[in-house]
XYZ file of C-alpha atoms in Angstrom:
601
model
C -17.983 20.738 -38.741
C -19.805 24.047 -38.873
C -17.440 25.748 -35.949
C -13.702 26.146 -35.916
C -14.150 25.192 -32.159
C -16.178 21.939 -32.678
C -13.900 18.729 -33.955
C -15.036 15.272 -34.407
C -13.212 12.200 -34.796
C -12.255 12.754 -38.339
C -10.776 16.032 -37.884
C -7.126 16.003 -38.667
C -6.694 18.186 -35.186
C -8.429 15.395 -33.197
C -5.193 13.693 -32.626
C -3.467 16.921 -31.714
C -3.592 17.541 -27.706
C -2.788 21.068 -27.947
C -6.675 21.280 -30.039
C -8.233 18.208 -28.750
C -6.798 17.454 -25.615
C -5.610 14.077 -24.653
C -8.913 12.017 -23.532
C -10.405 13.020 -26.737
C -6.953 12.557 -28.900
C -6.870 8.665 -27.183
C -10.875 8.569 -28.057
C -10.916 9.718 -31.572
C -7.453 6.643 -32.305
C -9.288 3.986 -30.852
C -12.724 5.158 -33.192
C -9.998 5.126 -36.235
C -8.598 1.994 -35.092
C -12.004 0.080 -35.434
C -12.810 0.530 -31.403
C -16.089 0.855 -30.646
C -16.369 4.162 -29.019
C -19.619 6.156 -28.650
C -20.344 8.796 -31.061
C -18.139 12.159 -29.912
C -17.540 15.536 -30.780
C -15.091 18.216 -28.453
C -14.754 22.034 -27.659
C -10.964 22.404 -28.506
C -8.991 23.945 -25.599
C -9.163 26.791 -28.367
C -12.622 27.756 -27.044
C -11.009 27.608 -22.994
C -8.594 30.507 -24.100
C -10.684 32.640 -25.550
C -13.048 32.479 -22.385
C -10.280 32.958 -20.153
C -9.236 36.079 -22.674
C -12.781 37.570 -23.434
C -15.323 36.392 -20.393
C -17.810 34.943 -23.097
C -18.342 32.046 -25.459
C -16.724 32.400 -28.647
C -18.934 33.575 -31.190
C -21.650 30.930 -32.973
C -20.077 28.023 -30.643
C -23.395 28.138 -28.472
C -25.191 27.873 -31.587
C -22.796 25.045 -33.391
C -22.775 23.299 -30.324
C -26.437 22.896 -29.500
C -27.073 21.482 -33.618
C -24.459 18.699 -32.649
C -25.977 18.080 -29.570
C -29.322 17.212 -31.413
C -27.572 15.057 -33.757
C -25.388 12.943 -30.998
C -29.225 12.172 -29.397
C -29.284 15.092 -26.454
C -33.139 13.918 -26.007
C -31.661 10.567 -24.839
C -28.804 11.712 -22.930
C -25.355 12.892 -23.555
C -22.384 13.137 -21.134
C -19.962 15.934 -20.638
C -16.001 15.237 -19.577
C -13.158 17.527 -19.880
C -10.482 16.748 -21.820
C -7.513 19.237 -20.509
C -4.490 19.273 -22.483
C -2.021 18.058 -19.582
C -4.316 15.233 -18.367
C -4.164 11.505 -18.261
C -0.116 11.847 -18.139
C 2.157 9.383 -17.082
C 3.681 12.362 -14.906
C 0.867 14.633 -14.539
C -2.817 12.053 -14.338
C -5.096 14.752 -12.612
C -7.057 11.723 -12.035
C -10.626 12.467 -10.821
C -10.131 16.101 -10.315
C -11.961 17.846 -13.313
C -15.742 17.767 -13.747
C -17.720 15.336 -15.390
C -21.699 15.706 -16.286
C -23.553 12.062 -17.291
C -26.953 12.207 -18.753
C -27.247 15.704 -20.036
C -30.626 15.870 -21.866
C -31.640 19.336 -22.010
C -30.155 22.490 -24.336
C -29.083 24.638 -21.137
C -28.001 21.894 -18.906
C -25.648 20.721 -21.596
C -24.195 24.392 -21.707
C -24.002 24.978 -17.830
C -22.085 21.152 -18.016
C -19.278 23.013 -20.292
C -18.943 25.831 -18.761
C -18.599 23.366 -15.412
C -15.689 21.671 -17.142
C -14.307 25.096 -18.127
C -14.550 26.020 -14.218
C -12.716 23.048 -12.868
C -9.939 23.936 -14.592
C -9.325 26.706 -11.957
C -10.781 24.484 -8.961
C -9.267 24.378 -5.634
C -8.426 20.903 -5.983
C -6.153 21.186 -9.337
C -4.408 24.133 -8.042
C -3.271 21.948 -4.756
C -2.140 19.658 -7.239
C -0.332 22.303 -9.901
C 1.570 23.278 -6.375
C 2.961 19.443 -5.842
C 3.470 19.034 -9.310
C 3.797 22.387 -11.406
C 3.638 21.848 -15.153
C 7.288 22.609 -16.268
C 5.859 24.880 -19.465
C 3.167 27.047 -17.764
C 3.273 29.840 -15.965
C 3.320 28.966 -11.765
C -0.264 27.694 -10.845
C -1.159 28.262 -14.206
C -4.045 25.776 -14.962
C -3.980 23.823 -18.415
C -6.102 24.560 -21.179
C -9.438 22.477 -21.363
C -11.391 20.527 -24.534
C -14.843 19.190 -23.278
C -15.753 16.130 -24.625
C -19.353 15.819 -25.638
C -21.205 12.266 -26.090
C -23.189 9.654 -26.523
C -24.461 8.139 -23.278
C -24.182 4.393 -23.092
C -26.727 3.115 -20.678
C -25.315 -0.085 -19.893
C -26.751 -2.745 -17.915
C -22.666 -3.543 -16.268
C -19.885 -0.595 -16.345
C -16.787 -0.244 -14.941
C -13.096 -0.208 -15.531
C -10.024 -2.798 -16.475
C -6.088 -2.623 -16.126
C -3.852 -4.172 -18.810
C -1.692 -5.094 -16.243
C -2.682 -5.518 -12.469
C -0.992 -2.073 -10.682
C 0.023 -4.228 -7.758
C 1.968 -6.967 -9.869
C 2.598 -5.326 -13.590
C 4.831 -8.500 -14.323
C 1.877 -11.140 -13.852
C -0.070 -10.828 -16.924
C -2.887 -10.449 -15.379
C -5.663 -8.127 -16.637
C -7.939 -7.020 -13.538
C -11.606 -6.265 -14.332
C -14.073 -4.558 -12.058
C -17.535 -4.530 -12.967
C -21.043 -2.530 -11.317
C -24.499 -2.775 -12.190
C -25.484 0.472 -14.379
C -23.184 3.364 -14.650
C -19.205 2.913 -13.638
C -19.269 6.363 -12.595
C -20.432 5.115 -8.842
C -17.267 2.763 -9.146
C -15.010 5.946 -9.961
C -16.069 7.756 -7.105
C -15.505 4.628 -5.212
C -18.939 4.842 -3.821
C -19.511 1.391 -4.605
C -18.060 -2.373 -4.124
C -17.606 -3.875 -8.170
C -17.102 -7.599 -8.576
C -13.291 -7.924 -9.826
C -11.716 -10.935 -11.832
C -8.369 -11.482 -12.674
C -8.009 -12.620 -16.503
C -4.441 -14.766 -17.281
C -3.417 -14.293 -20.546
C -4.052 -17.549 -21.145
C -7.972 -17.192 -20.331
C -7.436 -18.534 -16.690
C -10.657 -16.709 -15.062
C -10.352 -16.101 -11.481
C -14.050 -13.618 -10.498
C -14.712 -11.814 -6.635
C -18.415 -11.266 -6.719
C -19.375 -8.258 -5.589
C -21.411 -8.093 -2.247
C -24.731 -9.410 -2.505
C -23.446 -11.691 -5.460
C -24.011 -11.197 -9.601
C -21.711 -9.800 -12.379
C -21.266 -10.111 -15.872
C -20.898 -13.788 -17.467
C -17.500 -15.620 -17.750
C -17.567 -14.810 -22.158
C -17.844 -10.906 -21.226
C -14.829 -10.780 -18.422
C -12.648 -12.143 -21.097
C -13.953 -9.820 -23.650
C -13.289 -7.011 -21.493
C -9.947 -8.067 -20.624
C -9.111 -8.725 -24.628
C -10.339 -4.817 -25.209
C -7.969 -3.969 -22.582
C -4.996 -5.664 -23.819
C -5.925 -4.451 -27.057
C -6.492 -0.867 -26.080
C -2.748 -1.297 -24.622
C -1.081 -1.820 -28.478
C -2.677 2.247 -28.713
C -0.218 3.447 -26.630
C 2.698 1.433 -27.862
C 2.618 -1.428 -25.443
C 2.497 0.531 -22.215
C 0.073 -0.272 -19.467
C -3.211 1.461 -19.793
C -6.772 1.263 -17.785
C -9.921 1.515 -19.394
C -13.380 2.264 -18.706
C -16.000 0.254 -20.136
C -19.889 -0.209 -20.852
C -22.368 -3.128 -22.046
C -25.020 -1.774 -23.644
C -28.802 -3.687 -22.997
C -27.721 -5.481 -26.450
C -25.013 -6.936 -25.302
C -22.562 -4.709 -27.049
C -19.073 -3.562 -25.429
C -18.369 -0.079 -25.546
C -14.887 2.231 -24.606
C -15.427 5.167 -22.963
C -11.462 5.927 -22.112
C -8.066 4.729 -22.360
C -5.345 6.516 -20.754
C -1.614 5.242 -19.097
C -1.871 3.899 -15.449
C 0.324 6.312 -13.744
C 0.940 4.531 -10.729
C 2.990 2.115 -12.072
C 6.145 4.116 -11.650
C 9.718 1.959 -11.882
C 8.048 -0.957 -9.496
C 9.431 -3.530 -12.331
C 12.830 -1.953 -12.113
C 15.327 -3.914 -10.115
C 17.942 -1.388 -9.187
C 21.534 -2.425 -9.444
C 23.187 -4.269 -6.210
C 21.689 -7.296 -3.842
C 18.375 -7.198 -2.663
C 16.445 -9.151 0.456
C 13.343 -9.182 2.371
C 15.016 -9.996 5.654
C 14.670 -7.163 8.241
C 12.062 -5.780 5.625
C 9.382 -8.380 5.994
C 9.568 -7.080 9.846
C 8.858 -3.320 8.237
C 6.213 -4.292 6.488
C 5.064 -7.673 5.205
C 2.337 -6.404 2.793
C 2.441 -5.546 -0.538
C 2.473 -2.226 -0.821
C 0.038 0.006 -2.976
C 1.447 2.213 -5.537
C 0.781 5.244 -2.801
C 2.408 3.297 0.304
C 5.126 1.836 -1.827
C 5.828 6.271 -2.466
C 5.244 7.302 1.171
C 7.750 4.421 2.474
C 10.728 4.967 -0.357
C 10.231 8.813 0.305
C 10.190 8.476 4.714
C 13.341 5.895 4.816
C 15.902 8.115 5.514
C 13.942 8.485 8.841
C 14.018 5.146 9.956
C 16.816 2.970 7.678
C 19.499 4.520 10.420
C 21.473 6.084 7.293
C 21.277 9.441 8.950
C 22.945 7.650 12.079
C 25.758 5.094 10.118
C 26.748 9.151 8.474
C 26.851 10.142 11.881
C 29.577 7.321 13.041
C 31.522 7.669 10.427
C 29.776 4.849 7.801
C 28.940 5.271 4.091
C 25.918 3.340 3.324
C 25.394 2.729 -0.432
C 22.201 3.690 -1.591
C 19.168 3.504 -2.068
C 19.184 1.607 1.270
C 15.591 0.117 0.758
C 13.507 -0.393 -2.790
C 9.742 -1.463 -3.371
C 10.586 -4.051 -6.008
C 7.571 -6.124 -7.520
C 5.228 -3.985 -4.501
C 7.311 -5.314 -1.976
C 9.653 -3.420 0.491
C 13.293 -4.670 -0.358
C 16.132 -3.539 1.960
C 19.686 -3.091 0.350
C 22.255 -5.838 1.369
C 25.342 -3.934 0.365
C 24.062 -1.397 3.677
C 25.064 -4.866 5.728
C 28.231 -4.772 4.394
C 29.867 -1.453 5.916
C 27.997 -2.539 9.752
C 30.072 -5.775 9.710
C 33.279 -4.603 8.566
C 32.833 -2.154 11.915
C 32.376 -5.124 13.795
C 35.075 -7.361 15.491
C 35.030 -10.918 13.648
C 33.528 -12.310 17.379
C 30.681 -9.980 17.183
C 29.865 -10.977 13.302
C 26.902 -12.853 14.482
C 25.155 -15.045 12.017
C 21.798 -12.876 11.987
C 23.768 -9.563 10.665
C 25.922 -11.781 8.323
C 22.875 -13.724 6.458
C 21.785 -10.027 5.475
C 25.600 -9.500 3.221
C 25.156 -9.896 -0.479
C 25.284 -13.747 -1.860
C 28.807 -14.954 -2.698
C 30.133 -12.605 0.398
C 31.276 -14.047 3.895
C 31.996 -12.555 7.041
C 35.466 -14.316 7.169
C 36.491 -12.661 4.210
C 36.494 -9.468 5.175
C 38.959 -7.766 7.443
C 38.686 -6.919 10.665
C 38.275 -3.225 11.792
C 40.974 -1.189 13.020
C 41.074 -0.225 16.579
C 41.553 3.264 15.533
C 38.689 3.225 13.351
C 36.528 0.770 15.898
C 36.922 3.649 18.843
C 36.396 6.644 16.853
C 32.841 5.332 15.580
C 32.159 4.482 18.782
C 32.952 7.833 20.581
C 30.710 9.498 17.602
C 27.807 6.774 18.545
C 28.162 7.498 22.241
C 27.656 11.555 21.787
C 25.118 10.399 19.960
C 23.055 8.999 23.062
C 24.110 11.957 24.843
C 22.126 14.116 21.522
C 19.442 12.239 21.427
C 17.254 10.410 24.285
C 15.634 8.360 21.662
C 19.295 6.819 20.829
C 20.102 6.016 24.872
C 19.614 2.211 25.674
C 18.536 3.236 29.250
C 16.001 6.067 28.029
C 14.667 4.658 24.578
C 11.683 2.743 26.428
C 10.686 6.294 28.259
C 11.277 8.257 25.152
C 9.332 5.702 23.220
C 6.553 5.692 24.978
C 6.117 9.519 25.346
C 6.475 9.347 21.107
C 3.730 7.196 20.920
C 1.740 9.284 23.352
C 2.438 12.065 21.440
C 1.475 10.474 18.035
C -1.880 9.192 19.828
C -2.534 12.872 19.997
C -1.657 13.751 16.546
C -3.883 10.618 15.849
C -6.967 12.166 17.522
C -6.241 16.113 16.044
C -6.265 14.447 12.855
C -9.472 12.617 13.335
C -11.177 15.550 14.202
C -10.041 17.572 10.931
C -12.704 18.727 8.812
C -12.468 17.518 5.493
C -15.393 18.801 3.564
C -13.333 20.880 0.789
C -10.608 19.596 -1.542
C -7.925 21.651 0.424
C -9.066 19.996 3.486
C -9.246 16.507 2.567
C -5.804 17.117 1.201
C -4.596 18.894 4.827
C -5.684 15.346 6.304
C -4.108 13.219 3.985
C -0.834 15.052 4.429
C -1.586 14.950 7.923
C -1.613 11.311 7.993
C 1.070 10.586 6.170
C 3.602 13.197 8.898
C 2.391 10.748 11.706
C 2.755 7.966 9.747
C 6.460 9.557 9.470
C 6.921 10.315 12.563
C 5.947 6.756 14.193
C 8.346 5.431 11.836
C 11.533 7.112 12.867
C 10.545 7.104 16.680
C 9.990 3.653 16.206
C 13.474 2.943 14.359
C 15.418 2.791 17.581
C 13.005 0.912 19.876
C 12.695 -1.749 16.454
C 16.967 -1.891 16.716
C 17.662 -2.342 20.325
C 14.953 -5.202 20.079
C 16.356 -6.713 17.257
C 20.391 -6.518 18.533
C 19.148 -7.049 22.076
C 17.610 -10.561 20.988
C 20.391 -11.342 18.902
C 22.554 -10.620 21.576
C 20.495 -12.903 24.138
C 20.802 -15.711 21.738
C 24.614 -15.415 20.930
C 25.217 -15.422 24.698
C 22.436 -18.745 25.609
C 23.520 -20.808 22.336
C 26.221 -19.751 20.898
C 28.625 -19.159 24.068
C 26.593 -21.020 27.136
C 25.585 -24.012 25.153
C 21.376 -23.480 25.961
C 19.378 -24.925 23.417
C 17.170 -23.109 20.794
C 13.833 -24.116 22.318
C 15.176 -23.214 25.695
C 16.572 -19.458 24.807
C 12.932 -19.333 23.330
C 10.686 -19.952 26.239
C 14.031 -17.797 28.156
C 12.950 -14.807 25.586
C 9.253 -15.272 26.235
C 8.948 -15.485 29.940
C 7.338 -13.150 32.146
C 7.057 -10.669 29.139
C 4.400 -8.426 28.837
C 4.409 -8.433 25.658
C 0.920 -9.165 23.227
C 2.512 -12.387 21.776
C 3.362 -13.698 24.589
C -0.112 -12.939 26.428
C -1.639 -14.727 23.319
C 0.782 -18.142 24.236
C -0.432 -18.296 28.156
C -4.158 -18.049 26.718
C -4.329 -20.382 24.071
C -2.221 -22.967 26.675
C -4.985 -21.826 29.399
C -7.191 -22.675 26.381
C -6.062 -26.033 25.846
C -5.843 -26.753 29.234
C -10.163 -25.949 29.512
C -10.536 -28.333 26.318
C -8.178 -30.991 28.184
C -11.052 -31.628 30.957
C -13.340 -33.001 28.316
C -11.202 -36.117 26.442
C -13.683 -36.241 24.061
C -13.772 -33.026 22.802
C -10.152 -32.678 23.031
C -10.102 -36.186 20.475
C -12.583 -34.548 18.581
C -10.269 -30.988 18.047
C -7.353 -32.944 17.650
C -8.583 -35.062 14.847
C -11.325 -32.250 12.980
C -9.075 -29.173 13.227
C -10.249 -25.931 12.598
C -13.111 -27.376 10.494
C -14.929 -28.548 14.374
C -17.852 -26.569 15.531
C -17.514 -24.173 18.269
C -20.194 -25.629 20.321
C -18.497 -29.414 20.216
C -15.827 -27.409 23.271
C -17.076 -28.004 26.687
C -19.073 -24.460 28.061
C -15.689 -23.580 30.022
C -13.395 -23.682 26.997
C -16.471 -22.028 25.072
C -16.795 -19.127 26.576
C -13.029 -18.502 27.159
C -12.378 -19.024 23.715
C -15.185 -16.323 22.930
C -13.387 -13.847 25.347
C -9.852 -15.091 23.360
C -11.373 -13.750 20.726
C -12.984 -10.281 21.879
C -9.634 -9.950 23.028
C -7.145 -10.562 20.177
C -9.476 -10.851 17.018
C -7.866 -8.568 15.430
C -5.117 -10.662 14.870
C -4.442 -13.195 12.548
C -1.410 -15.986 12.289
C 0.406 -13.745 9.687
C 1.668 -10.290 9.366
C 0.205 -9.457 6.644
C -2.638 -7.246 6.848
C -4.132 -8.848 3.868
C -4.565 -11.793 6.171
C -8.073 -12.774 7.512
C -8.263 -11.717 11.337
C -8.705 -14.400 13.865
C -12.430 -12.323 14.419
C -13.277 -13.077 10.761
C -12.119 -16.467 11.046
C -12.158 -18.368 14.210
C -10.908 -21.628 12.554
C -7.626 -20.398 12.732
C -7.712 -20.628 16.296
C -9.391 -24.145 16.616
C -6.321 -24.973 14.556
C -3.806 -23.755 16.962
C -5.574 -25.728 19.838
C -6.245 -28.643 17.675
C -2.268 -28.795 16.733
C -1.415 -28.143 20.722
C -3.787 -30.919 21.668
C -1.545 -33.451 19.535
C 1.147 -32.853 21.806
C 1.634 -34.030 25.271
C 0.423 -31.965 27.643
C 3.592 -30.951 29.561
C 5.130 -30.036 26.148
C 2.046 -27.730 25.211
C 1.690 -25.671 28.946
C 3.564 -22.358 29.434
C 6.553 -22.072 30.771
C 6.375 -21.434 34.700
C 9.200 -18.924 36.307
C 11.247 -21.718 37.721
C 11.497 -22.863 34.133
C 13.453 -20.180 33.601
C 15.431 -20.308 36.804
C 16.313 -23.869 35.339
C 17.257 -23.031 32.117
C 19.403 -20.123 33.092
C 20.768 -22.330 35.765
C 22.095 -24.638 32.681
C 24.715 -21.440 32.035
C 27.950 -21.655 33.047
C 27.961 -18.401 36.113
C 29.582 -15.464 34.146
C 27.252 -16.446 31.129
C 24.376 -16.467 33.296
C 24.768 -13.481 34.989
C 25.074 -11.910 31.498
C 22.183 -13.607 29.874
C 19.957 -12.576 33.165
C 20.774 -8.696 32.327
C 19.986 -9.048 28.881
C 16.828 -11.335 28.884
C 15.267 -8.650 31.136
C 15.837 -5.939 28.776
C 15.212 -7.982 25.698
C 11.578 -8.658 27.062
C 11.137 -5.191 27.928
C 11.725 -3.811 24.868
């Protein structure tokens, strides 16, 4: 090279971040370890401080620059990335936030697209970032140094990026793929929908097409995946995503390699007993790497530590882990409620939550001493805080939610134009998303004890059977679930008045047509599901809503039609005057109190 600022991949500073910076240092060992990676030179970070020092280019780089340009082919297009020396980090990504320029084919275009990268260095965006995460060896907002990479554009026909392991299940050995027509960069800015496939190691192919259909062949989705995994032996077996190009030719191309960051310990198991009980209630999703942050960082707000300190309990912690993208909740945390507990309280929903190989019988009854001093400290608790009071929770509750409705709407109306603003929102978002879940945590635990409590007292102590403390628990209730029972038995009760359709249902299922249901049950059905179709017959967000897929509701009628009909009709009030006439009196009386308050809540 001609210019102390100019290195290419052979120069022995390439490989130094400090000169190079790191996208360049991770380009120039994949060239020297037989990659093929488009032809490259970069400004060393060298050049950045002397601009920040002097105002100007350094002297002759202009010059060296624009003869380099030439001979990477600036006539047909080069592209223009920065390359800052604290970027594509495990700690510190700066994913997306410094400039890039594709298809740079005149001499003062590609010298405004430096000088661009130079700028973004200082833009609003990295110094929101530099104040969440300050760089422990510069100065206090002090922005890194920046190399800009200059090269060879690849005008590919597909483009796009790959993961060596899939961020949502790093243990599967899975490589995910995604895949546009033309350049990748509209697939980095998430501006459009790739086609995805999931490559076992193996060379089990599993492909998503991409809306309106097309992507690469089966061959090239492996052969991306295998430059992937290969591309992951550069940075010493850690999980890296690329991004990729094929050429008109046919030829595969990397354009990056850097460490997914957003892996974080999600593979680590931390020490103790671990179960989804209570947190498959939370949330029964798999959490993104973002979520899986936000809900580890907001539990002290709703995993009632803050209130077991305030009786008097030590809860070992953490009290809840994302483990494999799933929320885990701590079973030694069980272990402290039940040793509070007297042994006829111990009821078998809090005691399947204690570590395996521990049992309720083994472990000692509290003292009375200890038993009456937590609860005097839980009692001017209630008397603190509303929220905590069994009589105003439901009021206090539902003023929260107003509130957070509010929040909801402020939020909506947030401009979010500039990088400072979009961030404002997204912080935004995540408070409420806070907020709901600690004014939630108290409604969430009176439910859950209060239908505990219902049960112990029907079953366990007034003999009642499961089926009966069920329709007991579900009566008169206001609730959504059991508005969607009395409509899909008023459904079933329409299809009943036509005994050949209701053969038909029973026997085809969820694969019948809609119009085989006499008009009655046809056009209730259609209001069932303007109504709930947002639903679906699992938690799980991920889960196709009822809207999206009606034949999970023919199944539910078609299963319901199988059965008699007296069995499949909702229960009537005087169904519940019968089964809570079953009760011996004092258990009634008790059970009455607490089934009204259970459905309440």
């Amino acid at each position: 090279m001609t210019n102390r600022y100019l290195l290419n991949f052979a120069d022995e500073r390439a490989c130094d971040p400090g000169y190079a910076g790191h996208k360049y240092l991770s380009l120039a060992r994949a060239h020297r370890a037989g990659f093929a990676v488009p032809p490259a030179v970069v400004i060393s970070a060298e050049a950045d401080a002397f601009v920040r020092e002097q105002g100007r280019w350094p002297e002759g780089l202009r010059e060296a620059l624009l003869v380099i340009a030439s001979e990477l082919g600036l006539a047909g297009g080069l592209s223009v990335r920065s390359s800052a020396t604290k970027e594509d980090l495990q700690d510190t990504s700066f994913a997306g936030q410094y400039a890039t320029v594709l298809d740079v084919r005149a001499e003062d275009d590609l010298l405004a697209a430096v000088e661009t990268c130079w700028a973004s260095a200082h833009s609003e965006l990295v110094q929101a970032y530099l104040a969440q995460k300050p760089l422990e060896d510069s100065p206090a907002g002090s922005a890194p140094l920046m190399g800009v990479v200059i090269q060879t554009m690849v005008h590919p026909c597909w483009a796009g990026v790959a993961f060596s392991r899939d961020p949502m299940a790093p243990s599967s050995g899975e490589v995910v793929v995604e895949a546009v027509p033309g350049l990748g960069e509209e697939l980095v800015s998430g501006h459009v929908t790739p086609a995805r496939a999931r490559i076992q190691r193996e060379g089990g192919l599993q492909v998503e097409d991409r809306p309106g259909g097309g992507g690469p062949e089966a061959s090239t989705w492996r052969e991306i995946a295998e430059l992937a995994r290969r591309a992951e032996g550069l940075s010493g077996e850690k999980p890296v995503d690329i991004e990729w190009a094929l050429d008109g030719e046919g030829k595969l191309w990397l354009l990056q390699a850097r460490a997914i960051t957003t892996l974080g310990d999600s593979e680590q198991i931390p020490p103790g007993s671990w179960t989804r009980q209570i947190a498959d209630d939370l949330w029964a999703d798999q959490l993104t790497p973002f979520m899986a942050e936000v809900m580890v960082r907001h539990a002290p707000r709703f995993d009632f530590s803050a209130v077991a300190g305030a009786i008097g309990l030590e809860l070992p912690l953490p009290t809840m882990s994302v483990i494999g993208g799933y929320l885990y909740v701590n079973c030694g945390s069980i272990r402290p409620l039940v040793e509070l507990l007297p042994r006829a309280l111990r009821l078998k929903e809090i005691t399947a939550l204690l570590p395996p190989g521990s049992s309720a019988a083994d472990l000692p009854a509290p003292r009375w001493g200890r038993l009456l001093g937590a609860l005097a400290r839980l009692f001017a608790l209630t008397l603190r805080q509303p929220l905590a009071n069994l009589f105003f929770c439901e009021e206090c509750s539902r003023r929260g939610m107003e509130a957070i409705g509010k929040h909801l709407r402020r939020i909506e109306a947030m401009p979010d134009e500039t990088a400072r603003e979009a961030l404002r929102r997204v912080r935004a978002t995540v408070a409420v998303m806070g907020d709901l879940q600690e004014s939630n945590q108290w409604a969430y635990g009176y439910a859950t004890t209060l239908v505990w409590a219902l049960r112990w007292v029907c079953e366990d102590l007034g003999g009642l059977s499961h089926a009966g403390f069920l329709a007991l628990i579900s009566g008169a209730s206001s609730s959504i679930t059991a508005s969607i029972e009395r409509d899909v038995a008023a459904l079933v009760s329409l299809v009943r008045q036509d005994p050949l359709a209701a053969q038909e249902l029973s026997s085809g299922g969820r694969e019948l047509s809609l119009e085989a249901l006499p008009r009655a049950a046809r056009d209730a059905f259609g209001r069932f599901v303007d109504r709930y179709g947002c639903r679906s017959r699992h938690r799980t967000l991920l889960s196709r809503r009822w809207s999206e897929e009606p034949g999970e509701v023919m199944g539910m009628l078609a299963l319901l039609l199988q059965g008699d009909e007296e069995r499949s009709s909702s229960s009537t009030a005087t169904d519940r005057a019968t089964l809570l006439a079953e009760l011996p009196l004092h258990w009634r009386i008790v059970a009455r109190l607490l089934a009204g308050k259970t459905r309440r809540f």
